[in-house]
XYZ file of C-alpha atoms in Angstrom:
343
model
C -18.687 -130.680 -57.326
C -17.711 -133.120 -54.641
C -14.142 -133.286 -53.313
C -13.881 -136.909 -54.501
C -14.782 -135.865 -58.019
C -12.279 -133.045 -58.015
C -9.621 -135.426 -56.620
C -10.324 -137.594 -59.735
C -10.085 -134.583 -62.026
C -6.820 -133.587 -60.398
C -5.358 -137.105 -60.694
C -6.244 -137.224 -64.480
C -4.839 -133.736 -64.955
C -1.461 -134.638 -63.462
C -1.479 -137.878 -65.257
C -2.135 -135.999 -68.522
C 0.833 -133.603 -67.791
C 3.125 -136.571 -67.419
C 2.283 -137.996 -70.780
C 4.031 -137.039 -74.029
C 2.007 -134.471 -76.007
C 1.129 -136.920 -78.802
C -0.171 -139.578 -76.209
C -2.365 -137.193 -74.132
C -5.584 -137.490 -76.232
C -5.672 -141.358 -75.961
C -4.823 -141.127 -72.233
C -7.685 -138.603 -71.621
C -10.141 -140.590 -73.610
C -9.447 -143.628 -71.549
C -9.130 -141.956 -68.221
C -12.396 -139.893 -68.588
C -14.287 -142.744 -70.209
C -17.652 -141.396 -71.336
C -17.743 -138.619 -68.780
C -17.784 -135.504 -71.046
C -18.150 -133.010 -68.140
C -15.020 -134.474 -66.452
C -13.130 -134.341 -69.839
C -14.087 -130.608 -70.267
C -12.817 -129.767 -66.706
C -9.512 -131.465 -67.344
C -9.217 -129.882 -70.800
C -9.892 -126.541 -69.214
C -7.099 -127.010 -66.804
C -4.700 -128.240 -69.402
C -5.490 -125.244 -71.587
C -4.416 -122.899 -68.825
C -1.131 -124.690 -68.133
C 1.225 -123.139 -70.614
C 4.480 -124.106 -68.866
C 3.800 -127.683 -67.572
C 4.876 -126.370 -64.181
C 3.997 -128.019 -60.927
C 0.876 -127.151 -58.944
C 2.497 -124.488 -56.852
C 3.647 -122.651 -59.905
C 0.438 -122.517 -61.677
C -1.963 -119.523 -61.393
C -4.386 -119.923 -58.430
C -7.386 -119.925 -60.653
C -6.219 -123.161 -62.478
C -7.125 -124.973 -59.239
C -10.514 -123.215 -59.064
C -12.755 -126.234 -58.301
C -10.719 -127.373 -55.360
C -10.291 -123.841 -53.895
C -13.856 -123.028 -54.234
C -15.484 -126.186 -52.994
C -15.856 -126.208 -49.215
C -16.302 -129.156 -46.981
C -19.866 -129.942 -46.245
C -21.423 -128.565 -42.997
C -23.421 -131.008 -40.875
C -27.104 -131.750 -41.859
C -29.673 -130.867 -39.249
C -33.216 -132.006 -39.435
C -36.099 -129.830 -38.112
C -36.169 -129.988 -34.322
C -32.394 -129.976 -33.892
C -31.403 -127.510 -31.109
C -28.313 -125.370 -30.971
C -28.474 -123.562 -27.711
C -31.616 -121.652 -27.677
C -32.217 -122.037 -31.352
C -34.479 -124.819 -32.857
C -34.003 -125.577 -36.510
C -37.304 -125.351 -38.527
C -36.096 -125.936 -42.004
C -33.211 -125.726 -44.471
C -32.964 -122.401 -46.453
C -30.006 -123.268 -48.642
C -26.198 -123.804 -48.773
C -23.634 -121.177 -49.378
C -19.876 -121.090 -49.782
C -19.295 -121.476 -46.008
C -21.974 -123.702 -44.738
C -25.629 -124.599 -44.586
C -28.306 -121.988 -43.763
C -31.383 -122.901 -41.768
C -34.548 -121.151 -40.629
C -34.813 -121.325 -36.790
C -36.724 -120.282 -33.846
C -35.110 -118.192 -31.052
C -36.906 -119.505 -27.906
C -35.514 -116.655 -25.727
C -36.893 -113.811 -27.864
C -39.637 -115.584 -29.692
C -38.485 -114.674 -33.165
C -37.517 -116.298 -36.330
C -33.897 -116.199 -37.352
C -31.461 -117.424 -40.030
C -28.846 -119.910 -38.602
C -25.675 -120.366 -40.647
C -23.846 -123.486 -39.541
C -20.211 -124.140 -40.592
C -18.251 -127.265 -40.951
C -15.323 -127.351 -38.495
C -12.987 -126.574 -41.364
C -14.548 -123.033 -41.582
C -14.769 -122.232 -37.860
C -12.068 -119.626 -38.020
C -13.541 -117.966 -40.996
C -16.922 -117.766 -39.348
C -15.490 -116.150 -36.263
C -13.847 -113.693 -38.768
C -17.186 -113.039 -40.395
C -18.760 -112.451 -37.011
C -16.176 -109.684 -36.187
C -16.633 -108.119 -39.552
C -20.539 -108.219 -39.606
C -20.882 -107.247 -36.042
C -19.056 -103.989 -36.738
C -21.620 -103.039 -39.304
C -25.035 -101.499 -38.620
C -26.875 -100.482 -41.762
C -30.316 -100.897 -43.119
C -29.052 -102.572 -46.320
C -26.856 -105.079 -44.423
C -28.269 -108.263 -42.782
C -28.026 -107.906 -39.018
C -25.882 -110.349 -36.902
C -27.633 -111.321 -33.685
C -25.503 -113.957 -32.077
C -22.434 -116.104 -32.548
C -22.159 -119.809 -31.435
C -19.169 -122.192 -31.545
C -19.737 -123.022 -35.269
C -22.718 -121.041 -36.277
C -23.910 -117.432 -36.781
C -27.574 -116.123 -35.942
C -28.670 -113.567 -38.374
C -31.701 -111.623 -39.318
C -34.221 -113.741 -41.393
C -34.733 -111.811 -44.472
C -37.876 -112.498 -46.386
C -38.263 -112.190 -50.209
C -36.539 -113.441 -53.292
C -32.861 -113.101 -54.069
C -31.775 -110.855 -56.900
C -30.608 -113.937 -58.735
C -34.226 -115.261 -58.686
C -35.447 -111.931 -59.957
C -32.933 -111.841 -62.810
C -33.922 -115.372 -63.910
C -37.267 -113.804 -64.956
C -35.426 -111.569 -67.351
C -33.627 -108.201 -67.544
C -34.797 -105.767 -64.932
C -36.048 -102.393 -66.434
C -33.469 -99.545 -66.089
C -35.435 -97.535 -63.559
C -35.842 -100.517 -61.302
C -32.294 -101.688 -61.821
C -31.069 -98.286 -60.809
C -33.123 -98.195 -57.714
C -31.898 -101.668 -56.567
C -28.314 -100.622 -57.458
C -28.723 -97.473 -55.230
C -29.398 -99.701 -52.206
C -26.852 -102.387 -53.147
C -24.197 -99.744 -53.278
C -24.989 -98.584 -49.745
C -23.926 -101.881 -48.176
C -20.274 -102.177 -49.386
C -19.991 -98.379 -48.995
C -20.753 -98.680 -45.295
C -18.589 -101.684 -45.014
C -15.678 -99.983 -46.628
C -15.972 -97.062 -44.261
C -15.264 -99.646 -41.538
C -12.360 -101.046 -43.513
C -14.274 -104.281 -44.422
C -14.158 -105.831 -47.743
C -17.097 -108.104 -48.699
C -15.424 -110.122 -51.365
C -18.494 -112.140 -52.661
C -21.062 -109.537 -53.760
C -23.399 -111.387 -56.208
C -27.151 -111.631 -56.996
C -27.404 -114.657 -54.796
C -26.269 -112.715 -51.811
C -28.766 -109.865 -52.357
C -32.387 -110.125 -51.271
C -35.376 -107.922 -52.159
C -37.874 -107.701 -49.382
C -41.596 -107.336 -50.082
C -41.446 -103.587 -49.278
C -38.565 -103.141 -51.912
C -35.885 -102.816 -49.373
C -32.635 -104.452 -50.525
C -30.457 -106.409 -48.121
C -27.012 -107.900 -48.625
C -27.404 -111.060 -46.723
C -24.130 -112.784 -46.625
C -20.846 -111.428 -45.623
C -19.462 -114.951 -45.466
C -16.210 -114.022 -47.168
C -15.878 -110.529 -45.598
C -12.437 -109.651 -44.404
C -11.404 -106.765 -42.311
C -8.374 -105.122 -43.951
C -5.356 -103.883 -42.046
C -6.650 -100.977 -39.902
C -3.141 -99.593 -39.993
C -3.231 -99.277 -43.706
C -2.063 -95.782 -44.840
C -4.836 -95.345 -47.270
C -8.392 -96.850 -47.896
C -7.107 -98.399 -51.155
C -4.249 -100.341 -49.544
C -4.548 -104.059 -50.215
C -5.681 -106.277 -47.552
C -3.753 -109.052 -46.025
C -5.250 -111.810 -48.151
C -2.782 -114.614 -48.638
C -1.411 -114.879 -52.145
C -2.682 -117.926 -54.004
C -5.951 -118.080 -51.997
C -9.230 -117.772 -53.937
C -12.372 -116.864 -52.065
C -15.522 -115.741 -53.848
C -17.753 -116.662 -56.771
C -16.044 -116.973 -60.179
C -18.488 -114.983 -62.419
C -18.237 -111.927 -60.113
C -14.640 -112.208 -59.026
C -12.218 -109.416 -59.878
C -9.033 -110.519 -61.826
C -6.631 -109.854 -58.849
C -8.950 -111.934 -56.653
C -9.077 -114.740 -59.134
C -5.276 -114.600 -59.427
C -4.981 -115.037 -55.566
C -3.327 -111.567 -55.212
C -3.733 -109.086 -52.366
C -7.150 -107.324 -52.621
C -8.790 -104.129 -51.429
C -12.200 -102.528 -51.631
C -11.963 -102.341 -55.367
C -12.892 -106.125 -55.728
C -16.323 -105.020 -54.371
C -16.487 -102.326 -56.889
C -15.815 -104.976 -59.708
C -18.541 -107.261 -58.367
C -21.050 -104.346 -58.124
C -20.391 -103.480 -61.701
C -21.035 -107.095 -62.706
C -24.226 -107.323 -60.714
C -25.566 -104.014 -62.014
C -24.827 -104.905 -65.746
C -26.528 -108.302 -65.076
C -29.620 -106.670 -63.795
C -29.873 -104.464 -66.943
C -29.046 -107.279 -69.493
C -30.189 -110.504 -67.818
C -26.786 -112.104 -68.543
C -23.614 -112.458 -66.573
C -20.742 -110.332 -67.878
C -18.348 -113.301 -67.677
C -19.256 -116.982 -68.045
C -17.897 -120.312 -69.143
C -18.923 -123.980 -69.170
C -16.575 -124.628 -66.035
C -15.323 -122.667 -63.187
C -11.883 -122.601 -64.672
C -13.301 -121.340 -68.017
C -15.144 -118.585 -66.293
C -12.143 -117.458 -64.250
C -10.098 -117.513 -67.473
C -12.603 -115.279 -69.046
C -12.529 -112.864 -66.069
C -8.722 -112.764 -66.416
C -8.567 -112.246 -70.218
C -11.805 -111.354 -71.854
C -13.702 -108.001 -72.153
C -16.919 -107.883 -70.048
C -20.039 -108.915 -71.952
C -22.072 -105.646 -72.216
C -23.797 -106.065 -75.564
C -27.047 -106.857 -73.888
C -27.431 -103.485 -72.091
C -30.548 -101.461 -73.098
C -29.797 -99.312 -76.122
C -31.267 -96.212 -74.396
C -29.140 -96.693 -71.226
C -27.664 -93.293 -70.316
C -24.021 -92.727 -71.405
C -22.984 -91.960 -67.845
C -24.197 -95.276 -66.649
C -22.339 -97.096 -69.338
C -19.180 -95.284 -68.272
C -19.906 -96.204 -64.776
C -20.010 -99.923 -65.591
C -16.944 -99.713 -67.580
C -14.960 -98.050 -64.780
C -16.181 -100.697 -62.329
C -15.145 -103.433 -64.548
C -11.594 -102.236 -65.372
C -9.364 -105.298 -65.048
C -6.491 -103.112 -63.773
C -7.522 -102.124 -60.285
C -5.439 -98.932 -60.520
C -7.880 -97.728 -63.323
C -10.974 -99.086 -61.563
C -13.448 -96.791 -59.722
C -12.075 -96.673 -56.094
C -15.237 -95.911 -54.264
C -18.794 -96.675 -55.060
C -19.753 -93.256 -53.923
C -17.515 -91.698 -56.534
C -20.014 -92.997 -59.134
C -22.903 -91.310 -57.449
C -23.064 -88.647 -60.148
C -23.957 -91.416 -62.620
C -27.311 -92.277 -60.817
C -30.331 -90.055 -61.681
C -30.891 -87.918 -58.616
C -27.361 -88.057 -57.376
C -25.911 -90.176 -54.562
C -27.245 -93.691 -54.086
C -29.828 -93.846 -51.163
C -31.304 -96.727 -49.496
């Protein structure tokens, strides 16, 4: 969704709030014209506004589209140079910028170059500090940092999202992938780093079967002076960062977070591998976040012969109350056949 479209949705939303209840339907019909998608977005926001309060008093997830839609990073055609790196093609666009394949002329190797918009420059430097502190076979390696770009390991192979689109992944294969996924946040948590955006699109499966978490784009180092590993990070209240379908309730509400948001996301990813369907979904981002906040996780598609221990593990990962949630991925290791997850 473009920022211009969100601005229009927001304009209609506030306009609807100013209308008497009996006149809102006619106002919305005229304002949205024949744009049914826009009408659904506005209706979704209105459905969450129980008090008619101003924008600063609404829950953070009511403004989901605006908060989750970053400014566009600059487009760079093949041949563009950033220092010693020459762009060879566009790989994709993530929550913090465009990702390009590039050639490192100094070392003669292919790399992934993630270029940020100026708006996200500070977050990219934050990402660099977080990722540079991590050295693990299941975490994508950071090579270099530029003024507004990161140079990272180029990981071949499909994303887990692409694999899931083909259908549910058999339990044995899902468990092996989950073993490796779990290693990445576990290593990050040991360095007091929270990923905050663990999802199938940020996980790649190399041709040799090795799993890599490729994007710590929303990673945030929690306060190193925290008295305990579970202490909330210094995330600002009211700020949403992450992907709606995999976002923990406290994260969706813009509350302080800790490592347990990654536990939640891991549970959602693991369940999606097994069932082929997201545990939370909606027609709009706002509806998806509302489901995260209020609904039970959708686990009806799990294999009927899935071990009880794994079902319990998923349930503990997806506890809405973080105080009841599994606190460490390593604590669920007894649920994996063979014990502790291994890379």
